[in-house]
């Protein structure tokens, strides 16, 4: 069997694991707890290739307990019940440790089947997931475990793993393996914090590397051929997607065109044109809004152009629009106003529509005041007349407050003059 390089070189001790020093460094609570030999129920959460499975296996193999390994992508309730049968038997005399990878793929019933044995300590659970456990793991199970976050590796951490792999490859391959410094640095940077990805690329180029003067030599050009499209982690249904689109909109809202372009580039490189367009339109309406209301049709035109030409040319109108949104004055006054209005409606604060606004012209016999008495604004000076428009229960409510930008302040001054408020 052709075992992947990442599997062949998997660390055997916590000290050999690259990165995650917030958990694994000497003196950290996590490290001290593991070394104490008393293993609690734990859930490891973080991106792929950051050491979750490796750390879990190291803990499990050094625990002295009977180890069972299951994967949420393939196991069922029957597999879980088979593990639980060892409880109280000679096979489970030293304790049972269940290592459950990709736990997010288990349904609620399957997760519930673990509750009792975890509660009474007959089974110790170590689970790992690439998805946010607070969204994907049953709350009762989550409350019985401690969640530890595994963070994306830095380029320096990945480079350390690559260099360790090169040493072991040189010792195991028929010919020594060498790698140019710039090739090693490029591979570490392009892995996007995923050591498994970097080792997969390394395995590929070492296999393809020609033998030169008795050794296999890996160059920058060889690495670039296998890493061109692997530099970024992205899953349209996962946390990375939501983190990127969140950072994209927040950068535009924060008026940082450089950061906004960076996240736009990440979305486009992942081929996610719909998210790039949707968040751009939302930002134009929500964050620029009435400070520059003409931006909405401008951005809509850019989005239409992007969808018409498709990628890669779509980057051009989108870049124009992103820079425009990021550098425009900002106002969320309309956003706050509609949210306040919706909150009143959802809370049941509505009331009857004022009689003068109703779409009927006949009053019943029980009407206290006869006649609609609607005042047509265009019949009055400046096309405005004072009149109640909100229901009685809300007649004094103000949802909208003029923003402090030039456009809204001009509108505020205009209406203050029309309504005579500037003379008060």
Coordinates of N, CA, C and O in Angstrom, one line a residue, residues 248 250-265 318-328 330:
X248 N -14.4 40.3 4.4 CA -14.6 41.1 3.2 C -15.5 42.3 3.4 O -15.2 43.4 3.1
X250 N -16.5 43.5 6.4 CA -16.0 44.4 7.4 C -14.9 45.3 7.0 O -14.7 46.4 7.5
X251 N -14.1 44.8 6.0 CA -13.0 45.6 5.5 C -13.6 46.8 4.7 O -13.1 47.9 4.7
X252 N -14.6 46.5 3.9 CA -15.3 47.6 3.1 C -15.9 48.6 4.1 O -15.8 49.8 3.9
X253 N -16.6 48.0 5.1 CA -17.3 48.9 6.1 C -16.2 49.8 6.8 O -16.5 50.9 7.1
X254 N -15.1 49.2 7.1 CA -14.0 49.9 7.8 C -13.2 50.8 6.9 O -12.2 51.3 7.3
X255 N -13.6 50.9 5.6 CA -12.9 51.8 4.7 C -11.4 51.5 4.4 O -10.6 52.3 4.3
X256 N -11.1 50.1 4.3 CA -9.8 49.7 4.0 C -9.8 49.0 2.7 O -10.1 47.8 2.6
X257 N -9.6 49.7 1.6 CA -9.7 49.1 0.3 C -8.7 48.0 0.0 O -8.9 47.0 -0.7
X258 N -7.5 48.1 0.7 CA -6.5 47.0 0.5 C -6.9 45.7 1.1 O -6.8 44.6 0.4
X259 N -7.4 45.7 2.3 CA -7.9 44.5 2.9 C -9.1 44.0 2.1 O -9.3 42.8 1.9
X260 N -10.0 44.9 1.7 CA -11.2 44.4 1.0 C -10.8 43.7 -0.3 O -11.4 42.7 -0.7
X261 N -9.8 44.3 -1.0 CA -9.4 43.6 -2.3 C -8.7 42.3 -2.0 O -8.9 41.3 -2.8
X262 N -8.0 42.1 -0.9 CA -7.4 40.9 -0.5 C -8.5 39.8 -0.3 O -8.3 38.7 -0.9
X263 N -9.5 40.1 0.4 CA -10.6 39.1 0.6 C -11.4 38.9 -0.6 O -11.9 37.7 -0.9
X264 N -11.6 39.9 -1.4 CA -12.2 39.7 -2.7 C -11.4 38.7 -3.6 O -11.9 37.8 -4.2
X265 N -10.1 38.9 -3.6 CA -9.2 38.0 -4.3 C -9.3 36.5 -3.8 O -9.3 35.6 -4.6
X318 N -15.7 44.1 -10.3 CA -15.8 43.9 -8.8 C -14.8 44.7 -8.1 O -15.0 45.3 -7.0
X319 N -13.6 44.8 -8.6 CA -12.5 45.5 -8.0 C -12.9 47.0 -8.0 O -12.7 47.7 -7.0
X320 N -13.4 47.5 -9.1 CA -13.9 48.9 -9.2 C -14.9 49.2 -8.1 O -14.8 50.2 -7.3
X321 N -15.9 48.3 -8.0 CA -17.0 48.5 -7.0 C -16.5 48.4 -5.6 O -16.9 49.2 -4.7
X322 N -15.6 47.4 -5.3 CA -15.1 47.2 -3.9 C -14.3 48.5 -3.5 O -14.5 48.9 -2.3
X323 N -13.5 49.0 -4.4 CA -12.7 50.2 -4.0 C -13.7 51.4 -3.8 O -13.5 52.2 -2.8
X324 N -14.7 51.5 -4.6 CA -15.6 52.6 -4.5 C -16.4 52.5 -3.1 O -16.5 53.5 -2.4
X325 N -16.8 51.3 -2.8 CA -17.6 51.1 -1.5 C -16.6 51.4 -0.3 O -17.0 52.1 0.6
X326 N -15.4 50.9 -0.4 CA -14.5 51.0 0.7 C -14.1 52.5 0.9 O -13.9 52.9 2.1
X327 N -14.0 53.3 -0.1 CA -13.6 54.7 0.0 C -14.7 55.7 0.1 O -14.5 56.9 0.1
X328 N -16.0 55.2 0.0 CA -17.1 56.1 0.1 C -17.4 56.5 1.5 O -17.1 55.7 2.5
X330 N -19.7 56.7 4.9 CA -20.5 55.6 5.4 C -21.6 56.1 6.2 O -21.5 57.1 6.9

